Tab-separated table of C-alpha atoms and ligand atoms in Angstrom:
chain	number	residue	atom	x	y	z
A	1	UNK	CA	-28.795	8.273	4.886
A	2	UNK	CA	-31.508	7.749	1.841
A	3	UNK	CA	-29.927	6.525	-1.102
A	4	UNK	CA	-26.652	5.990	0.537
A	5	UNK	CA	-25.206	2.652	1.254
A	6	UNK	CA	-24.163	1.805	4.836
A	7	UNK	CA	-20.471	0.919	4.748
A	8	UNK	CA	-19.133	-1.655	6.575
A	9	UNK	CA	-15.940	-0.259	8.082
A	10	UNK	CA	-13.239	-2.387	10.105
A	11	UNK	CA	-12.616	-1.420	13.913
A	12	UNK	CA	-9.536	0.400	13.087
A	13	UNK	CA	-7.550	3.127	14.976
A	14	UNK	CA	-7.942	5.031	11.430
A	15	UNK	CA	-11.567	4.857	11.447
A	16	UNK	CA	-11.904	6.065	15.167
A	17	UNK	CA	-9.801	9.367	14.761
A	18	UNK	CA	-10.292	10.490	10.839
A	19	UNK	CA	-12.768	12.614	10.102
A	20	UNK	CA	-16.150	11.661	8.068
A	21	UNK	CA	-15.902	12.011	4.243
A	22	UNK	CA	-19.151	13.216	2.768
A	23	UNK	CA	-20.778	10.427	1.204
A	24	UNK	CA	-21.594	9.954	-2.568
A	25	UNK	CA	-24.763	8.116	-3.894
A	26	UNK	CA	-24.772	4.945	-5.705
A	27	UNK	CA	-24.862	5.032	-9.292
A	28	UNK	CA	-28.643	4.434	-10.367
A	29	UNK	CA	-28.370	5.569	-13.930
A	30	UNK	CA	-26.769	4.781	-17.426
A	31	UNK	CA	-23.788	7.240	-17.906
A	32	UNK	CA	-21.463	8.277	-20.858
A	33	UNK	CA	-18.195	9.515	-19.800
A	34	UNK	CA	-14.527	10.071	-21.091
A	35	UNK	CA	-12.730	7.628	-18.253
A	36	UNK	CA	-14.328	5.156	-15.650
A	37	UNK	CA	-12.023	4.214	-12.488
A	38	UNK	CA	-13.126	1.261	-10.430
A	39	UNK	CA	-11.954	1.366	-6.842
A	40	UNK	CA	-11.175	4.457	-4.704
A	41	UNK	CA	-8.119	3.399	-3.006
A	42	UNK	CA	-5.260	5.420	-3.556
A	43	UNK	CA	-4.654	4.001	-7.141
A	44	UNK	CA	-8.019	4.860	-8.071
A	45	UNK	CA	-7.901	8.279	-6.277
A	46	UNK	CA	-4.779	9.245	-7.687
A	47	UNK	CA	-5.700	8.298	-11.104
A	48	UNK	CA	-9.097	10.114	-10.948
A	49	UNK	CA	-7.408	13.171	-9.443
A	50	UNK	CA	-4.715	13.532	-12.037
A	51	UNK	CA	-7.263	12.941	-14.788
A	52	UNK	CA	-9.584	15.273	-13.705
A	53	UNK	CA	-6.839	17.855	-13.584
A	54	UNK	CA	-6.000	17.201	-16.926
A	55	UNK	CA	-9.533	17.912	-18.264
A	56	UNK	CA	-11.007	14.345	-18.453
A	57	UNK	CA	-14.422	13.767	-17.581
A	58	UNK	CA	-13.903	11.022	-14.737
A	59	UNK	CA	-16.393	8.561	-13.177
A	60	UNK	CA	-15.355	6.790	-10.030
A	61	UNK	CA	-16.862	3.682	-8.867
A	62	UNK	CA	-16.373	2.494	-5.359
A	63	UNK	CA	-18.088	-0.853	-3.836
A	64	UNK	CA	-18.067	0.870	-0.376
A	65	UNK	CA	-16.369	4.173	0.359
A	66	UNK	CA	-13.186	5.733	-0.430
A	67	UNK	CA	-10.428	4.093	1.706
A	68	UNK	CA	-12.431	0.965	2.584
A	69	UNK	CA	-9.636	-1.428	1.022
A	70	UNK	CA	-5.922	-1.525	1.661
A	71	UNK	CA	-5.463	2.386	1.442
A	72	UNK	CA	-7.615	2.969	4.746
A	73	UNK	CA	-6.149	-0.137	6.566
A	74	UNK	CA	-2.774	-0.023	6.323
A	75	UNK	CA	0.170	1.254	8.378
A	76	UNK	CA	0.892	4.252	6.619
A	77	UNK	CA	4.408	4.038	5.944
A	78	UNK	CA	5.721	5.835	2.923
A	79	UNK	CA	8.199	3.806	1.332
A	80	UNK	CA	9.987	4.450	-1.563
A	81	UNK	CA	11.232	0.958	-2.575
A	82	UNK	CA	9.531	-2.482	-3.039
A	83	UNK	CA	9.976	-5.101	-0.463
A	84	UNK	CA	12.107	-6.793	-3.161
A	85	UNK	CA	13.737	-7.211	-5.769
A	86	UNK	CA	16.318	-4.061	-5.823
A	87	UNK	CA	16.746	-1.509	-8.453
A	88	UNK	CA	19.503	-3.414	-10.522
A	89	UNK	CA	17.034	-6.730	-10.569
A	90	UNK	CA	14.116	-4.588	-11.867
A	91	UNK	CA	16.096	-3.239	-14.666
A	92	UNK	CA	17.609	-6.388	-15.592
A	93	UNK	CA	14.228	-7.828	-15.740
A	94	UNK	CA	12.237	-5.027	-17.300
A	95	UNK	CA	14.822	-3.136	-19.306
A	96	UNK	CA	14.066	0.596	-20.396
A	97	UNK	CA	10.453	0.451	-18.728
A	98	UNK	CA	12.153	-1.261	-15.637
A	99	UNK	CA	14.598	1.515	-15.083
A	100	UNK	CA	11.824	4.146	-15.713
A	101	UNK	CA	9.806	2.225	-13.134
A	102	UNK	CA	12.766	2.315	-10.747
A	103	UNK	CA	12.890	6.259	-11.064
A	104	UNK	CA	9.255	6.271	-10.208
A	105	UNK	CA	9.898	4.357	-7.143
A	106	UNK	CA	13.023	6.608	-6.192
A	107	UNK	CA	10.830	9.494	-6.632
A	108	UNK	CA	7.255	7.944	-5.272
A	109	UNK	CA	7.402	9.097	-1.546
A	110	UNK	CA	8.418	12.777	-2.525
A	111	UNK	CA	5.711	12.705	-5.025
A	112	UNK	CA	3.057	11.544	-2.211
A	113	UNK	CA	4.214	14.391	-0.059
A	114	UNK	CA	4.055	17.070	-2.864
A	115	UNK	CA	0.738	15.831	-3.900
A	116	UNK	CA	-0.140	16.347	-0.109
A	117	UNK	CA	1.056	20.050	-0.456
A	118	UNK	CA	-0.230	20.730	-3.839
A	119	UNK	CA	-3.823	19.394	-3.308
A	120	UNK	CA	-3.960	20.727	0.362
A	121	UNK	CA	-4.527	17.341	1.677
A	122	UNK	CA	-5.381	16.554	5.458
A	123	UNK	CA	-3.388	13.584	5.714
A	124	UNK	CA	-1.213	13.949	9.274
A	125	UNK	CA	1.873	13.548	6.934
A	126	UNK	CA	5.338	13.607	8.477
A	127	UNK	CA	8.126	13.612	5.838
A	128	UNK	CA	10.644	12.391	8.739
A	129	UNK	CA	12.143	9.501	6.538
A	130	UNK	CA	12.032	5.835	6.580
A	131	UNK	CA	14.591	3.231	8.411
A	132	UNK	CA	15.361	-0.280	7.461
A	133	UNK	CA	17.099	-1.763	10.524
A	134	UNK	CA	18.682	-5.225	9.852
A	135	UNK	CA	18.116	-7.891	12.445
A	136	UNK	CA	21.283	-9.962	11.983
A	137	UNK	CA	24.849	-8.667	11.573
A	138	UNK	CA	24.974	-10.754	8.132
A	139	UNK	CA	22.069	-8.703	6.761
A	140	UNK	CA	24.221	-5.533	6.669
A	141	UNK	CA	25.132	-6.638	3.415
A	142	UNK	CA	21.515	-6.071	2.146
A	143	UNK	CA	21.559	-2.621	3.643
A	144	UNK	CA	24.835	-2.144	1.902
A	145	UNK	CA	23.434	-3.328	-1.568
A	146	UNK	CA	20.446	-1.138	-1.348
A	147	UNK	CA	22.559	1.994	-0.228
A	148	UNK	CA	24.879	1.178	-3.085
A	149	UNK	CA	22.181	0.546	-5.692
A	150	UNK	CA	19.907	3.392	-4.709
A	151	UNK	CA	22.719	5.907	-3.732
A	152	UNK	CA	23.945	5.287	-7.407
A	153	UNK	CA	20.385	6.342	-8.829
A	154	UNK	CA	20.444	9.581	-6.607
A	155	UNK	CA	17.871	8.555	-3.745
A	156	UNK	CA	18.560	10.246	-0.481
A	157	UNK	CA	19.613	6.985	1.381
A	158	UNK	CA	22.398	6.518	3.697
A	159	UNK	CA	24.082	3.362	5.871
A	160	UNK	CA	23.471	3.230	9.350
A	161	UNK	CA	26.001	1.364	11.788
A	162	UNK	CA	24.448	-0.396	14.924
A	163	UNK	CA	25.019	2.575	17.282
A	164	UNK	CA	23.247	4.823	14.949
A	165	UNK	CA	20.213	2.721	14.525
A	166	UNK	CA	20.143	2.311	18.294
A	167	UNK	CA	20.177	6.175	18.735
A	168	UNK	CA	17.593	6.611	16.391
A	169	UNK	CA	15.320	3.846	17.411
A	170	UNK	CA	15.968	3.328	20.934
A	171	UNK	CA	16.293	-0.279	20.337
A	172	UNK	CA	19.279	-2.524	21.181
A	173	UNK	CA	17.958	-5.388	18.875
A	174	UNK	CA	19.104	-4.278	15.568
A	175	UNK	CA	22.644	-4.362	13.999
A	176	UNK	CA	22.591	-1.652	11.671
A	177	UNK	CA	20.456	-0.494	8.479
A	178	UNK	CA	19.877	2.235	6.278
A	179	UNK	CA	17.617	5.314	5.810
A	180	UNK	CA	15.908	6.772	2.912
A	181	UNK	CA	15.293	10.530	4.088
A	182	UNK	CA	12.229	11.138	1.318
A	183	UNK	CA	10.087	8.503	3.061
A	184	UNK	CA	7.899	9.015	6.205
A	185	UNK	CA	4.343	8.415	7.262
A	186	UNK	CA	0.668	9.538	6.929
A	187	UNK	CA	-2.732	8.696	8.446
A	188	UNK	CA	-3.830	6.542	5.346
A	189	UNK	CA	-7.675	6.968	5.559
A	190	UNK	CA	-7.224	10.580	6.141
A	191	UNK	CA	-4.993	10.583	2.901
A	192	UNK	CA	-7.729	8.638	1.049
A	193	UNK	CA	-10.670	10.477	2.089
A	194	UNK	CA	-8.953	13.934	1.740
A	195	UNK	CA	-7.848	12.929	-1.935
A	196	UNK	CA	-11.459	11.612	-2.504
A	197	UNK	CA	-12.606	15.054	-1.470
A	198	UNK	CA	-10.206	16.738	-3.812
A	199	UNK	CA	-11.011	14.756	-6.559
A	200	UNK	CA	-14.395	15.801	-6.249
A	201	UNK	CA	-13.681	19.270	-6.125
A	202	UNK	CA	-11.689	18.855	-9.388
A	203	UNK	CA	-14.843	17.262	-10.891
A	204	UNK	CA	-14.583	13.571	-10.730
A	205	UNK	CA	-18.381	11.927	-10.304
A	206	UNK	CA	-17.905	9.375	-7.625
A	207	UNK	CA	-20.511	6.914	-6.671
A	208	UNK	CA	-20.110	4.880	-3.441
A	209	UNK	CA	-21.750	1.738	-2.620
A	210	UNK	CA	-21.664	0.813	-6.307
A	211	UNK	CA	-19.530	-2.487	-7.187
A	212	UNK	CA	-18.680	-2.811	-10.747
A	213	UNK	CA	-20.058	-6.315	-11.269
A	214	UNK	CA	-18.662	-6.832	-15.017
A	215	UNK	CA	-16.722	-4.683	-17.430
A	216	UNK	CA	-15.753	-5.179	-21.112
A	217	UNK	CA	-14.889	-3.473	-24.425
A	218	UNK	CA	-17.857	-1.804	-26.615
A	219	UNK	CA	-17.476	0.036	-29.507
A	220	UNK	CA	-15.998	3.594	-28.957
A	221	UNK	CA	-14.529	2.274	-25.282
A	222	UNK	CA	-15.680	0.174	-22.541
A	223	UNK	CA	-18.798	-0.787	-20.307
A	224	UNK	CA	-19.229	-1.336	-16.719
A	225	UNK	CA	-22.101	-2.776	-15.045
A	226	UNK	CA	-23.175	-2.171	-11.861
A	227	UNK	CA	-26.267	-3.309	-9.661
A	228	UNK	CA	-28.634	-0.315	-10.512
A	229	UNK	CA	-26.596	1.343	-13.599
A	230	UNK	CA	-24.098	1.479	-16.230
A	231	UNK	CA	-21.273	3.569	-17.344
A	232	UNK	CA	-19.789	3.853	-20.880
A	233	UNK	CA	-16.285	5.297	-20.925
A	234	UNK	CA	-13.726	5.774	-23.635
A	235	UNK	CA	-11.171	4.766	-20.903
A	236	UNK	CA	-10.965	2.441	-17.974
A	237	UNK	CA	-8.761	1.901	-14.827
A	238	UNK	CA	-9.323	-1.150	-12.800
A	239	UNK	CA	-8.004	-0.277	-9.303
A	240	UNK	CA	-9.482	-2.949	-7.105
A	241	UNK	CA	-6.127	-4.861	-6.279
A	242	UNK	CA	-6.163	-7.194	-3.625
A	243	UNK	CA	-10.150	-6.756	-3.252
A	244	UNK	CA	-10.983	-7.432	-6.786
A	245	UNK	CA	-13.020	-10.553	-6.744
A	246	UNK	CA	-14.631	-9.505	-3.376
A	247	UNK	CA	-17.731	-7.779	-4.754
A	248	UNK	CA	-17.936	-9.737	-8.039
A	249	UNK	CA	-16.157	-12.855	-9.163
A	250	UNK	CA	-17.076	-11.982	-12.918
A	251	UNK	CA	-15.375	-8.642	-12.989
A	252	UNK	CA	-11.558	-9.547	-13.946
A	253	UNK	CA	-11.040	-13.045	-12.619
A	254	UNK	CA	-7.488	-13.317	-14.437
A	255	UNK	CA	-6.469	-10.375	-12.576
A	256	UNK	CA	-7.766	-11.553	-9.161
A	257	UNK	CA	-5.615	-14.730	-9.536
A	258	UNK	CA	-2.634	-13.305	-10.187
A	259	UNK	CA	-2.107	-12.236	-6.753
A	260	UNK	CA	-2.621	-14.200	-3.294
A	261	UNK	CA	-4.399	-11.952	-0.975
A	262	UNK	CA	-2.729	-12.444	2.467
A	263	UNK	CA	-4.059	-10.672	5.775
A	264	UNK	CA	-1.805	-8.318	7.287
A	265	UNK	CA	-2.823	-7.159	11.025
A	266	UNK	CA	-2.499	-3.576	12.515
A	267	UNK	CA	-2.717	-2.675	15.934
A	268	UNK	CA	-2.176	0.933	17.880
A	269	UNK	CA	-0.894	1.445	21.386
A	270	UNK	CA	-2.249	3.959	23.587
A	271	UNK	CA	-0.679	7.384	23.778
A	272	UNK	CA	3.162	7.045	24.419
A	273	UNK	CA	4.343	9.302	27.153
A	274	UNK	CA	6.557	12.455	25.645
A	275	UNK	CA	9.600	10.987	27.996
A	276	UNK	CA	9.516	7.924	26.428
A	277	UNK	CA	9.159	9.527	22.675
A	278	UNK	CA	12.420	11.460	23.344
A	279	UNK	CA	14.176	7.880	23.538
A	280	UNK	CA	11.963	5.781	21.277
A	281	UNK	CA	12.073	6.831	17.595
A	282	UNK	CA	12.615	10.330	18.646
A	283	UNK	CA	13.136	11.410	15.124
A	284	UNK	CA	9.367	9.741	14.412
A	285	UNK	CA	10.786	7.989	11.237
A	286	UNK	CA	8.557	5.093	9.940
A	287	UNK	CA	10.627	1.797	10.513
A	288	UNK	CA	10.311	-1.528	9.205
A	289	UNK	CA	12.944	-4.177	9.272
A	290	UNK	CA	14.433	-7.055	7.192
A	291	UNK	CA	12.260	-10.023	9.178
A	292	UNK	CA	10.011	-11.977	6.937
A	293	UNK	CA	7.908	-11.880	9.811
A	294	UNK	CA	8.063	-8.056	9.508
A	295	UNK	CA	8.718	-5.529	12.507
A	296	UNK	CA	7.160	-2.442	11.821
A	297	UNK	CA	5.968	0.454	13.630
A	298	UNK	CA	5.423	4.508	13.557
A	299	UNK	CA	3.942	6.877	15.694
A	300	UNK	CA	0.702	8.395	14.388
A	301	UNK	CA	-0.110	12.325	15.010
A	302	UNK	CA	-1.534	11.531	18.382
A	303	UNK	CA	1.586	10.042	19.647
A	304	UNK	CA	0.357	6.356	19.362
A	305	UNK	CA	2.629	3.528	17.913
A	306	UNK	CA	1.056	2.052	14.953
A	307	UNK	CA	2.309	-1.371	14.438
A	308	UNK	CA	1.029	-5.149	13.714
A	309	UNK	CA	1.856	-8.450	12.649
A	310	UNK	CA	0.964	-11.546	10.671
A	311	UNK	CA	-0.656	-14.925	11.870
A	312	UNK	CA	-0.727	-18.435	10.388
A	313	UNK	CA	-3.989	-18.837	11.652
A	314	UNK	CA	-6.599	-15.920	12.193
A	315	UNK	CA	-8.749	-17.838	14.817
A	316	UNK	CA	-8.592	-15.446	17.992
A	317	UNK	CA	-6.192	-13.560	16.324
A	318	UNK	CA	-6.630	-10.049	17.924
A	319	UNK	CA	-6.275	-11.554	21.158
A	320	UNK	CA	-3.024	-13.512	20.302
A	321	UNK	CA	-1.632	-10.423	18.882
A	322	UNK	CA	-2.204	-8.537	21.652
A	323	UNK	CA	0.118	-11.083	23.646
A	324	UNK	CA	2.420	-11.649	20.999
A	325	UNK	CA	3.078	-7.993	19.814
A	326	UNK	CA	2.879	-6.597	23.050
A	327	UNK	CA	5.905	-8.730	24.378
A	328	UNK	CA	7.670	-7.965	20.840
A	329	UNK	CA	7.571	-4.249	21.430
A	330	UNK	CA	8.665	-4.641	24.939
A	331	UNK	CA	11.508	-6.503	24.095
A	332	UNK	CA	12.634	-4.464	20.897
A	333	UNK	CA	12.050	-1.040	23.149
A	334	UNK	CA	12.920	-1.691	26.649
A	335	UNK	CA	12.007	1.864	27.654
A	336	UNK	CA	8.338	1.424	26.171
A	337	UNK	CA	7.347	-1.313	28.737
A	338	UNK	CA	4.467	-3.492	27.875
A	339	UNK	CA	1.888	-1.633	25.971
A	340	UNK	CA	-1.654	-2.061	25.547
A	341	UNK	CA	-3.624	-1.894	22.323
A	342	UNK	CA	-6.898	0.003	21.866
A	343	UNK	CA	-7.524	-1.148	18.084
A	344	UNK	CA	-6.920	-4.408	16.292
A	345	UNK	CA	-7.719	-4.598	12.440
A	346	UNK	CA	-6.668	-6.251	9.346
A	347	UNK	CA	-6.504	-6.009	5.552
A	348	UNK	CA	-5.435	-7.837	2.713
A	349	UNK	CA	-2.118	-7.461	0.936
A	350	UNK	CA	-1.815	-8.663	-2.766
A	351	UNK	CA	1.283	-10.915	-2.806
A	352	UNK	CA	2.888	-12.051	-5.850
A	353	UNK	CA	5.360	-14.885	-6.221
A	354	UNK	CA	8.183	-13.053	-7.044
A	355	UNK	CA	7.126	-9.698	-5.260
A	356	UNK	CA	7.392	-7.762	-8.326
A	357	UNK	CA	3.908	-5.991	-9.163
A	358	UNK	CA	1.963	-6.923	-12.154
A	359	UNK	CA	1.040	-3.972	-14.523
A	360	UNK	CA	-1.115	-4.539	-17.497
A	361	UNK	CA	-2.974	-3.072	-20.441
A	362	UNK	CA	-6.360	-4.666	-20.654
A	363	UNK	CA	-6.983	-3.431	-24.024
A	364	UNK	CA	-7.232	-0.559	-26.003
A	365	UNK	CA	-7.368	2.494	-23.365
A	366	UNK	CA	-7.756	0.152	-20.441
A	367	UNK	CA	-5.132	-0.398	-17.585
A	368	UNK	CA	-4.735	-2.239	-14.316
A	369	UNK	CA	-1.960	-3.212	-11.387
A	370	UNK	CA	-2.021	-5.521	-8.717
A	371	UNK	CA	0.753	-6.917	-6.237
A	372	UNK	CA	1.981	-4.245	-3.943
A	373	UNK	CA	3.534	-6.781	-1.822
A	374	UNK	CA	2.821	-4.698	1.146
A	375	UNK	CA	4.856	-1.691	-0.276
A	376	UNK	CA	2.157	0.448	-2.080
A	377	UNK	CA	1.417	3.448	-0.233
A	378	UNK	CA	3.695	5.603	-2.103
A	379	UNK	CA	3.861	3.436	-5.069
A	380	UNK	CA	-0.151	3.627	-5.914
A	381	UNK	CA	-0.250	7.518	-5.702
A	382	UNK	CA	2.878	7.394	-7.814
A	383	UNK	CA	1.570	4.971	-10.244
A	384	UNK	CA	-2.124	6.668	-10.041
A	385	UNK	CA	-0.351	9.702	-12.021
A	386	UNK	CA	1.380	7.366	-14.240
A	387	UNK	CA	-1.806	5.431	-15.398
A	388	UNK	CA	-3.638	8.927	-15.833
A	389	UNK	CA	-0.851	9.925	-18.197
A	390	UNK	CA	-1.294	6.438	-20.234
A	391	UNK	CA	-4.865	7.317	-20.268
A	392	UNK	CA	-4.601	10.708	-21.629
A	393	UNK	CA	-2.646	9.350	-24.692
A	394	UNK	CA	0.868	9.586	-23.543
A	395	UNK	CA	3.060	6.819	-25.402
A	396	UNK	CA	3.666	3.801	-23.184
A	397	UNK	CA	7.562	4.141	-24.123
A	398	UNK	CA	7.359	7.456	-22.222
A	399	UNK	CA	5.900	5.973	-19.041
A	400	UNK	CA	7.211	4.041	-16.139
A	401	UNK	CA	4.968	1.085	-16.843
A	402	UNK	CA	6.489	-1.926	-17.245
A	403	UNK	CA	3.581	-3.813	-18.840
A	404	UNK	CA	3.016	-7.579	-19.002
A	405	UNK	CA	0.440	-10.193	-19.599
A	406	UNK	CA	-1.758	-11.239	-16.989
A	407	UNK	CA	-0.718	-14.661	-15.702
A	408	UNK	CA	-3.118	-16.100	-13.399
A	409	UNK	CA	-1.711	-18.396	-10.678
A	410	UNK	CA	-2.416	-21.910	-10.929
A	411	UNK	CA	-4.350	-23.526	-8.268
A	412	UNK	CA	-5.118	-20.458	-7.138
A	413	UNK	CA	-7.832	-21.253	-4.323
A	414	UNK	CA	-5.407	-23.802	-2.861
A	415	UNK	CA	-2.529	-21.241	-2.950
A	416	UNK	CA	-4.815	-18.651	-1.250
A	417	UNK	CA	-5.738	-21.120	1.633
A	418	UNK	CA	-2.195	-22.168	2.313
A	419	UNK	CA	-0.498	-18.788	1.792
A	420	UNK	CA	-0.308	-18.005	5.567
A	421	UNK	CA	1.526	-21.206	6.449
A	422	UNK	CA	4.588	-19.378	4.115
A	423	UNK	CA	5.076	-17.343	7.375
A	424	UNK	CA	6.636	-20.370	8.977
A	425	UNK	CA	8.833	-20.387	6.469
A	426	UNK	CA	9.836	-16.772	6.802
A	427	UNK	CA	10.003	-17.334	10.528
A	428	UNK	CA	12.713	-19.907	9.897
A	429	UNK	CA	14.541	-17.999	7.502
A	430	UNK	CA	14.417	-15.224	10.216
A	431	UNK	CA	16.178	-17.249	12.812
A	432	UNK	CA	19.058	-18.237	10.072
A	433	UNK	CA	22.244	-15.883	9.398
A	434	UNK	CA	22.878	-15.303	5.799
A	435	UNK	CA	25.511	-17.315	4.304
B	1	LIG	C1	-2.698	-3.964	6.632
B	1	LIG	C2	-2.106	-3.517	5.535
B	1	LIG	C3	-0.630	-2.658	5.782
B	1	LIG	C4	-0.007	-2.199	4.678
B	1	LIG	N1	1.092	-1.304	5.323
B	1	LIG	C5	1.666	-0.637	4.418
B	1	LIG	C6	2.667	0.646	4.637
B	1	LIG	O1	2.608	0.739	5.739
B	1	LIG	N2	3.114	0.844	3.452
B	1	LIG	C7	3.129	0.722	2.143
B	1	LIG	O2	3.621	1.328	1.418
B	1	LIG	N3	2.067	-0.246	1.960
B	1	LIG	C8	1.361	-0.856	2.802
B	1	LIG	N4	0.158	-1.711	2.363
B	1	LIG	C9	-0.116	-1.870	1.137
B	1	LIG	C10	-0.915	-0.671	0.649
B	1	LIG	O3	-1.858	-0.498	1.668
B	1	LIG	C11	-1.456	-1.052	-0.830
B	1	LIG	O4	-0.502	-1.119	-1.615
B	1	LIG	C12	-2.544	0.180	-1.341
B	1	LIG	O5	-3.165	0.756	-0.291
B	1	LIG	C13	-3.015	-0.336	-2.284
B	1	LIG	O6	-4.078	0.747	-3.065
B	1	LIG	P1	-5.121	0.402	-3.915
B	1	LIG	O7	-5.786	1.745	-4.371
B	1	LIG	O8	-4.416	-0.098	-5.029
B	1	LIG	O9	-5.974	-0.786	-3.313
B	1	LIG	P2	-7.156	-0.764	-2.467
B	1	LIG	O10	-6.883	0.090	-1.438
B	1	LIG	O11	-7.413	-2.106	-1.650
B	1	LIG	O12	-8.455	-0.260	-3.323
B	1	LIG	C14	-9.256	-0.945	-3.902
B	1	LIG	C15	-10.664	-0.379	-3.891
B	1	LIG	O13	-11.381	-1.041	-4.762
B	1	LIG	C16	-12.483	-1.283	-4.177
B	1	LIG	N5	-13.398	-2.219	-5.132
B	1	LIG	C17	-13.012	-3.605	-4.861
B	1	LIG	N6	-13.894	-4.163	-5.789
B	1	LIG	C18	-14.730	-3.377	-6.445
B	1	LIG	C19	-15.632	-3.468	-7.513
B	1	LIG	N7	-15.868	-4.417	-7.951
B	1	LIG	N8	-16.258	-2.393	-7.794
B	1	LIG	C20	-16.076	-1.170	-7.185
B	1	LIG	N9	-14.996	-0.916	-6.345
B	1	LIG	C21	-14.328	-2.225	-5.894
B	1	LIG	C22	-12.384	-1.737	-2.935
B	1	LIG	O14	-13.600	-1.495	-1.872
B	1	LIG	C23	-11.242	-0.667	-2.502
B	1	LIG	O15	-11.614	0.367	-1.713
B	1	LIG	C24	-0.490	-2.240	3.399
B	1	LIG	C25	-1.415	-3.132	3.103
B	1	LIG	C26	-2.399	-3.794	4.309
B	1	LIG	C27	-3.103	-4.436	3.770
């Protein structure tokens, strides 16, 4: 491994089951290029792939290796919505750019599955649909509102009554819900690695083990400094998301402070026997419900259920979650019994105060976004295409980019420390019926 960095991978199910990616060397030179992309998660990879396809010479800098951040650690649910706000609200707040963004969201899952086909990606992709069951009778009005708003915009959504949700999930705990048939799930690390390989085939020059330490405007474009090199490029995409200040506090402090990184824990059960699978989510949809302390699960290609949870206090988190989520799954799916978990891992989700992502133009020919709020698999792939279009000169008025000015959160270090306590608030709301 001379000249290559040792990557500090989490002990995740995805790392255990995903084929390795050919490593790229660190940057040790000064180079000139058309575009530089910082961060090789879905956003950076999709941006770089689309730029290269448009004939733009592109350099991709990654501090560790592709998929090391949220993109390789997540639940892999391909969901064409935000957690909130709903489409009417997004359009109300952001006008025409908001309306284009809603259309992008509507199409984002389909776009991901189309990209898998077009680029020939090995991502264990299953377009089986996404279900959002509701956990109290009063929350059916959330499902009704979403079906009405998305249905009006042509999304393939359908309201589900309690009996249908019970048949589709094998669970008696939910009171109905809705489904979007364009959703589904992927092995997220496989998607990241496969897209990285595809981007390289398209001519993207990738450097692993290469943290961008700082960036700034220079005559004719942007300069990015790394530990052993530098890149000068006409255009720049900052795609470091919740990990923006992990490797350099100088890189983009005003962007890093716009989101509160919150740990989300993931875990995979052993193989679920076929007889049980015929009753528990037999259609293999991705499922995530209306709890603030979210219930979510999906099968992977090896028939394990990949699920997880959140914790107020991270200490001894893996052991506590094995117990708590084991009990939860046994209660939610009586046919499953009490599962055991082979892997427990976590990653940071970038939360904003109003659950709306933040999209920015950092200056002439430079963009960034943060704040997926846990719904970024489909969105980051779709936004990658959109940012690539912006970087190749498409007018912003044609694009689904509701840009705002960066607004760092006041008292960010304090917020970051106390954020997990918000879970207690979500749990209290979960136990209440809607008025
Ligand atoms: C545990 C978890 C579960 C989730 N589950 C789901 C889900 O099921 N469905 C869904 O829609 N969304 C989910 N999400 C959200 C989703 O994973 C993210 O929105 C998405 O992966 C963001 O992709 P990204 O490329 O923008 O960021 P990331 O994947 O985080 O990529 C950022 C990259 O930048 C690199 N980087 C950081 N700093 C530097 C630097 N200075 N120089 C160079 N590189 C740098 C990092 O190493 C990283 O690889 C989940 C997130 C987490 C953490």
